[in-house]
GROMACS .gro file of C-alpha atoms in nm:
model
  237
    1MET     CA    1  -0.622  -1.898  -3.538
    2GLY     CA    2  -0.429  -2.045  -3.249
    3ASN     CA    3  -0.511  -2.034  -2.880
    4ILE     CA    4  -0.301  -1.951  -2.576
    5TYR     CA    5  -0.449  -2.047  -2.240
    6LEU     CA    6  -0.311  -1.842  -1.952
    7ILE     CA    7  -0.345  -2.045  -1.634
    8ARG     CA    8  -0.279  -1.908  -1.289
    9HIS     CA    9  -0.113  -2.157  -1.056
   10GLY     CA   10  -0.307  -2.342  -0.789
   11GLN     CA   11  -0.337  -2.207  -0.437
   12ALA     CA   12   0.006  -2.172  -0.278
   13SER     CA   13   0.091  -2.182   0.093
   14PHE     CA   14   0.005  -1.827   0.202
   15GLY     CA   15   0.136  -1.758   0.553
   16ALA     CA   16   0.368  -2.062   0.556
   17ASP     CA   17   0.749  -2.052   0.570
   18ASP     CA   18   0.764  -2.146   0.201
   19TYR     CA   19   0.489  -1.980  -0.001
   20ASP     CA   20   0.603  -2.149  -0.322
   21VAL     CA   21   0.438  -2.484  -0.242
   22LEU     CA   22   0.090  -2.584  -0.352
   23SER     CA   23  -0.155  -2.629  -0.066
   24PRO     CA   24  -0.379  -2.939  -0.064
   25VAL     CA   25  -0.647  -2.714  -0.216
   26GLY     CA   26  -0.400  -2.608  -0.486
   27VAL     CA   27  -0.330  -2.970  -0.570
   28ARG     CA   28  -0.701  -3.046  -0.610
   29GLN     CA   29  -0.757  -2.731  -0.817
   30SER     CA   30  -0.479  -2.836  -1.055
   31GLN     CA   31  -0.619  -3.186  -1.093
   32ALA     CA   32  -0.969  -3.050  -1.148
   33LEU     CA   33  -0.837  -2.824  -1.421
   34GLY     CA   34  -0.674  -3.115  -1.603
   35GLU     CA   35  -0.987  -3.327  -1.574
   36HIS     CA   36  -1.196  -3.040  -1.713
   37LEU     CA   37  -0.963  -2.980  -2.007
   38ALA     CA   38  -0.975  -3.349  -2.090
   39GLN     CA   39  -1.356  -3.342  -2.082
   40LEU     CA   40  -1.343  -3.053  -2.329
   41GLY     CA   41  -1.127  -3.263  -2.560
   42LEU     CA   42  -0.848  -3.007  -2.560
   43CYS     CA   43  -0.525  -3.140  -2.710
   44LEU     CA   44  -0.231  -2.916  -2.623
   45ASP     CA   45   0.048  -2.870  -2.875
   46HIS     CA   46   0.279  -2.691  -2.630
   47CYS     CA   47   0.290  -2.631  -2.257
   48VAL     CA   48   0.507  -2.360  -2.098
   49ALA     CA   49   0.554  -2.281  -1.730
   50GLY     CA   50   0.759  -2.037  -1.532
   51THR     CA   51   1.037  -2.165  -1.309
   52LEU     CA   52   0.848  -2.127  -0.980
   53ARG     CA   53   0.758  -2.448  -0.802
   54ARG     CA   54   0.388  -2.362  -0.776
   55GLN     CA   55   0.375  -2.298  -1.152
   56GLN     CA   56   0.563  -2.616  -1.241
   57ASP     CA   57   0.359  -2.834  -1.005
   58THR     CA   58   0.029  -2.693  -1.131
   59ALA     CA   59   0.134  -2.774  -1.487
   60ARG     CA   60   0.251  -3.124  -1.393
   61LEU     CA   61  -0.065  -3.213  -1.201
   62ALA     CA   62  -0.298  -3.074  -1.467
   63LEU     CA   63  -0.118  -3.259  -1.746
   64GLU     CA   64  -0.113  -3.582  -1.544
   65ALA     CA   65  -0.491  -3.553  -1.500
   66MET     CA   66  -0.536  -3.487  -1.871
   67HIS     CA   67  -0.325  -3.791  -1.958
   68ALA     CA   68  -0.514  -4.010  -1.711
   69ASN     CA   69  -0.832  -3.910  -1.890
   70GLY     CA   70  -0.710  -4.012  -2.233
   71CYS     CA   71  -0.539  -3.696  -2.366
   72GLN     CA   72  -0.197  -3.688  -2.522
   73VAL     CA   73   0.005  -3.416  -2.351
   74PRO     CA   74   0.327  -3.236  -2.447
   75PRO     CA   75   0.633  -3.200  -2.224
   76ILE     CA   76   0.651  -2.896  -1.998
   77GLU     CA   77   0.882  -2.629  -2.134
   78THR     CA   78   1.026  -2.381  -1.884
   79ASP     CA   79   1.064  -2.007  -1.943
   80PRO     CA   80   1.148  -1.770  -1.654
   81ALA     CA   81   0.976  -1.489  -1.847
   82PHE     CA   82   0.651  -1.618  -1.696
   83ASP     CA   83   0.768  -1.602  -1.335
   84GLU     CA   84   0.573  -1.371  -1.103
   85PHE     CA   85   0.711  -1.028  -1.017
   86ASP     CA   86   0.908  -1.012  -0.692
   87ALA     CA   87   0.628  -0.951  -0.441
   88ASP     CA   88   0.864  -0.975  -0.143
   89GLY     CA   89   1.092  -0.723  -0.310
   90VAL     CA   90   0.801  -0.487  -0.367
   91ILE     CA   91   0.712  -0.507   0.002
   92ARG     CA   92   1.072  -0.450   0.116
   93ALA     CA   93   1.115  -0.151  -0.117
   94LEU     CA   94   0.779   0.018  -0.062
   95LEU     CA   95   0.704  -0.059   0.303
   96PRO     CA   96   0.933   0.209   0.458
   97GLY     CA   97   0.755   0.485   0.268
   98LEU     CA   98   0.417   0.343   0.366
   99LEU     CA   99   0.474   0.319   0.741
  100PRO     CA  100   0.425   0.690   0.828
  101GLU     CA  101   0.065   0.674   0.701
  102GLU     CA  102   0.003   0.306   0.783
  103PRO     CA  103   0.178   0.245   1.119
  104GLU     CA  104   0.021  -0.102   1.158
  105ALA     CA  105   0.143  -0.220   0.818
  106LEU     CA  106   0.441  -0.419   0.946
  107HIS     CA  107   0.228  -0.613   1.192
  108VAL     CA  108  -0.036  -0.685   0.927
  109LEU     CA  109   0.219  -0.804   0.672
  110ARG     CA  110   0.391  -1.029   0.924
  111ASN     CA  111   0.056  -1.188   1.011
  112GLY     CA  112  -0.105  -1.189   0.669
  113ALA     CA  113  -0.283  -1.521   0.709
  114GLN     CA  114  -0.474  -1.378   1.006
  115ASN     CA  115  -0.539  -1.040   0.840
  116ARG     CA  116  -0.614  -1.133   0.479
  117SER     CA  117  -0.833  -0.839   0.378
  118GLU     CA  118  -0.605  -0.581   0.536
  119PHE     CA  119  -0.299  -0.754   0.390
  120GLN     CA  120  -0.456  -0.734   0.044
  121ARG     CA  121  -0.539  -0.363   0.087
  122LEU     CA  122  -0.182  -0.278   0.187
  123PHE     CA  123  -0.024  -0.503  -0.075
  124ALA     CA  124  -0.240  -0.352  -0.351
  125LEU     CA  125  -0.133  -0.005  -0.237
  126MET     CA  126   0.235  -0.100  -0.254
  127VAL     CA  127   0.190  -0.264  -0.595
  128GLN     CA  128   0.028   0.057  -0.720
  129ARG     CA  129   0.328   0.258  -0.602
  130TRP     CA  130   0.556   0.001  -0.767
  131TYR     CA  131   0.401   0.026  -1.114
  132ASP     CA  132   0.383   0.404  -1.074
  133GLY     CA  133   0.760   0.403  -1.015
  134GLU     CA  134   0.747   0.536  -0.660
  135HIS     CA  135   1.062   0.358  -0.544
  136GLU     CA  136   1.437   0.393  -0.579
  137GLU     CA  137   1.576   0.213  -0.883
  138GLU     CA  138   1.904   0.140  -0.707
  139ASP     CA  139   1.729  -0.089  -0.457
  140GLY     CA  140   1.763  -0.372  -0.712
  141LEU     CA  141   1.390  -0.424  -0.753
  142GLU     CA  142   1.269  -0.517  -1.101
  143THR     CA  143   1.066  -0.223  -1.228
  144TRP     CA  144   0.721  -0.255  -1.380
  145GLN     CA  145   0.872  -0.159  -1.715
  146ALA     CA  146   1.139  -0.431  -1.687
  147PHE     CA  147   0.879  -0.685  -1.575
  148THR     CA  148   0.648  -0.618  -1.870
  149ALA     CA  149   0.945  -0.628  -2.108
  150ARG     CA  150   1.041  -0.970  -1.969
  151VAL     CA  151   0.685  -1.100  -2.009
  152GLU     CA  152   0.657  -0.955  -2.361
  153ALA     CA  153   0.979  -1.129  -2.461
  154GLY     CA  154   0.842  -1.459  -2.330
  155LEU     CA  155   0.521  -1.416  -2.526
  156GLY     CA  156   0.728  -1.340  -2.835
  157ARG     CA  157   0.919  -1.666  -2.795
  158VAL     CA  158   0.593  -1.861  -2.763
  159LEU     CA  159   0.455  -1.703  -3.078
  160GLN     CA  160   0.779  -1.759  -3.267
  161ARG     CA  161   0.766  -2.135  -3.201
  162ALA     CA  162   0.392  -2.168  -3.260
  163SER     CA  163   0.224  -2.297  -3.573
  164SER     CA  164  -0.110  -2.177  -3.702
  165GLY     CA  165  -0.393  -2.338  -3.506
  166ASP     CA  166  -0.180  -2.452  -3.211
  167ASP     CA  167  -0.330  -2.483  -2.863
  168ILE     CA  168  -0.077  -2.365  -2.605
  169ALA     CA  169  -0.098  -2.357  -2.225
  170ILE     CA  170   0.108  -2.114  -2.018
  171PHE     CA  171   0.115  -2.188  -1.645
  172THR     CA  172   0.203  -1.866  -1.470
  173SER     CA  173   0.091  -1.621  -1.199
  174GLY     CA  174  -0.161  -1.343  -1.152
  175GLY     CA  175   0.080  -1.054  -1.193
  176THR     CA  176   0.217  -1.203  -1.514
  177ILE     CA  177  -0.135  -1.241  -1.650
  178ALA     CA  178  -0.199  -0.876  -1.557
  179ALA     CA  179   0.111  -0.776  -1.753
  180LEU     CA  180  -0.008  -0.976  -2.054
  181LEU     CA  181  -0.352  -0.813  -2.036
  182HIS     CA  182  -0.178  -0.474  -2.031
  183LEU     CA  183   0.036  -0.567  -2.332
  184VAL     CA  184  -0.239  -0.729  -2.539
  185THR     CA  185  -0.533  -0.495  -2.468
  186ARG     CA  186  -0.341  -0.172  -2.388
  187ILE     CA  187  -0.532  -0.117  -2.067
  188THR     CA  188  -0.346   0.078  -1.800
  189PRO     CA  189  -0.144  -0.094  -1.526
  190SER     CA  190  -0.409   0.021  -1.278
  191GLN     CA  191  -0.685  -0.143  -1.483
  192ALA     CA  192  -0.476  -0.456  -1.533
  193PHE     CA  193  -0.421  -0.499  -1.159
  194ALA     CA  194  -0.787  -0.429  -1.083
  195LEU     CA  195  -0.853  -0.737  -1.297
  196ASN     CA  196  -0.560  -0.924  -1.143
  197TRP     CA  197  -0.715  -0.916  -0.797
  198GLN     CA  198  -1.016  -1.104  -0.942
  199ILE     CA  199  -0.816  -1.393  -1.092
  200ILE     CA  200  -0.882  -1.716  -0.904
  201ASN     CA  201  -0.630  -1.997  -0.870
  202THR     CA  202  -0.612  -2.221  -1.182
  203SER     CA  203  -0.853  -2.002  -1.379
  204LEU     CA  204  -0.817  -1.987  -1.758
  205SER     CA  205  -0.783  -1.674  -1.967
  206GLN     CA  206  -0.773  -1.729  -2.342
  207LEU     CA  207  -0.577  -1.539  -2.605
  208LYS     CA  208  -0.629  -1.587  -2.978
  209PHE     CA  209  -0.331  -1.540  -3.210
  210ARG     CA  210  -0.258  -1.525  -3.580
  211GLY     CA  211   0.110  -1.482  -3.643
  212ARG     CA  212   0.222  -1.206  -3.404
  213ASP     CA  213  -0.126  -1.056  -3.367
  214VAL     CA  214  -0.283  -1.144  -3.031
  215THR     CA  215  -0.628  -1.063  -2.894
  216LEU     CA  216  -0.807  -1.143  -2.567
  217ALA     CA  217  -1.088  -1.397  -2.613
  218SER     CA  218  -1.191  -1.471  -2.252
  219PHE     CA  219  -1.083  -1.391  -1.899
  220ASN     CA  220  -1.075  -1.578  -1.566
  221SER     CA  221  -1.288  -1.879  -1.663
  222GLN     CA  222  -1.377  -2.075  -1.349
  223ALA     CA  223  -1.602  -2.354  -1.478
  224HIS     CA  224  -1.374  -2.640  -1.370
  225VAL     CA  225  -1.408  -2.552  -1.000
  226ARG     CA  226  -1.755  -2.395  -1.004
  227LEU     CA  227  -1.910  -2.710  -1.155
  228LEU     CA  228  -1.774  -2.920  -0.870
  229LYS     CA  229  -1.984  -2.713  -0.626
  230VAL     CA  230  -1.706  -2.717  -0.367
  231PRO     CA  231  -1.677  -2.353  -0.254
  232GLU     CA  232  -1.337  -2.399  -0.091
  233LEU     CA  233  -1.184  -2.467  -0.433
  234VAL     CA  234  -1.255  -2.106  -0.537
  235THR     CA  235  -0.959  -1.916  -0.394
  236TYR     CA  236  -0.786  -1.586  -0.471
  237ARG     CA  237  -0.462  -1.634  -0.278
   0.00000   0.00000   0.00000
């Protein structure tokens, strides 16, 4: 059987003008991941990343660390199927309907870095309404159904190119991993996102595949940062 390693990107710049940039913590997480994979003796046959800068940079830094520790590494292939869903679009589309019952929501969302727990509560509520379809389709927002279809097509392309026994890394985002869990295990979107909120930056989830048959082998492995005993490297956003 072959293996697909789903890797969430390193910590991005939450609260900054450009979220899609790895923080210094995100850089170290990515390097620690590559060092750990090299220590495990993992030799990747393929590496795929979404188009987002945080995904690409996580892949580049991890592979550089693997190479520096004696591993041969493949080039990074890019597939937009593994991009995150449009979180900003979800907020824009769902916030107006939320304000009557959550009048402080706009202030919290504008100051998320100072209100992290409340930001997460409100964002999770809007994501729930998004995957439940509680928004107007004409607002241009990618639906949950379209998002999962995009991710499924990307997984299909990976499997089509793969050979039996390949080890493949996919550098992606938490929502994309949630969609893959939904597709592979048939859990509900609600269950998938309950797991999504637990995924730490640069964690590994492992899928096993034989042909087009895919099963979940492990979820949210954190050994590469836990073993360093540096608590600030364990981040969720």
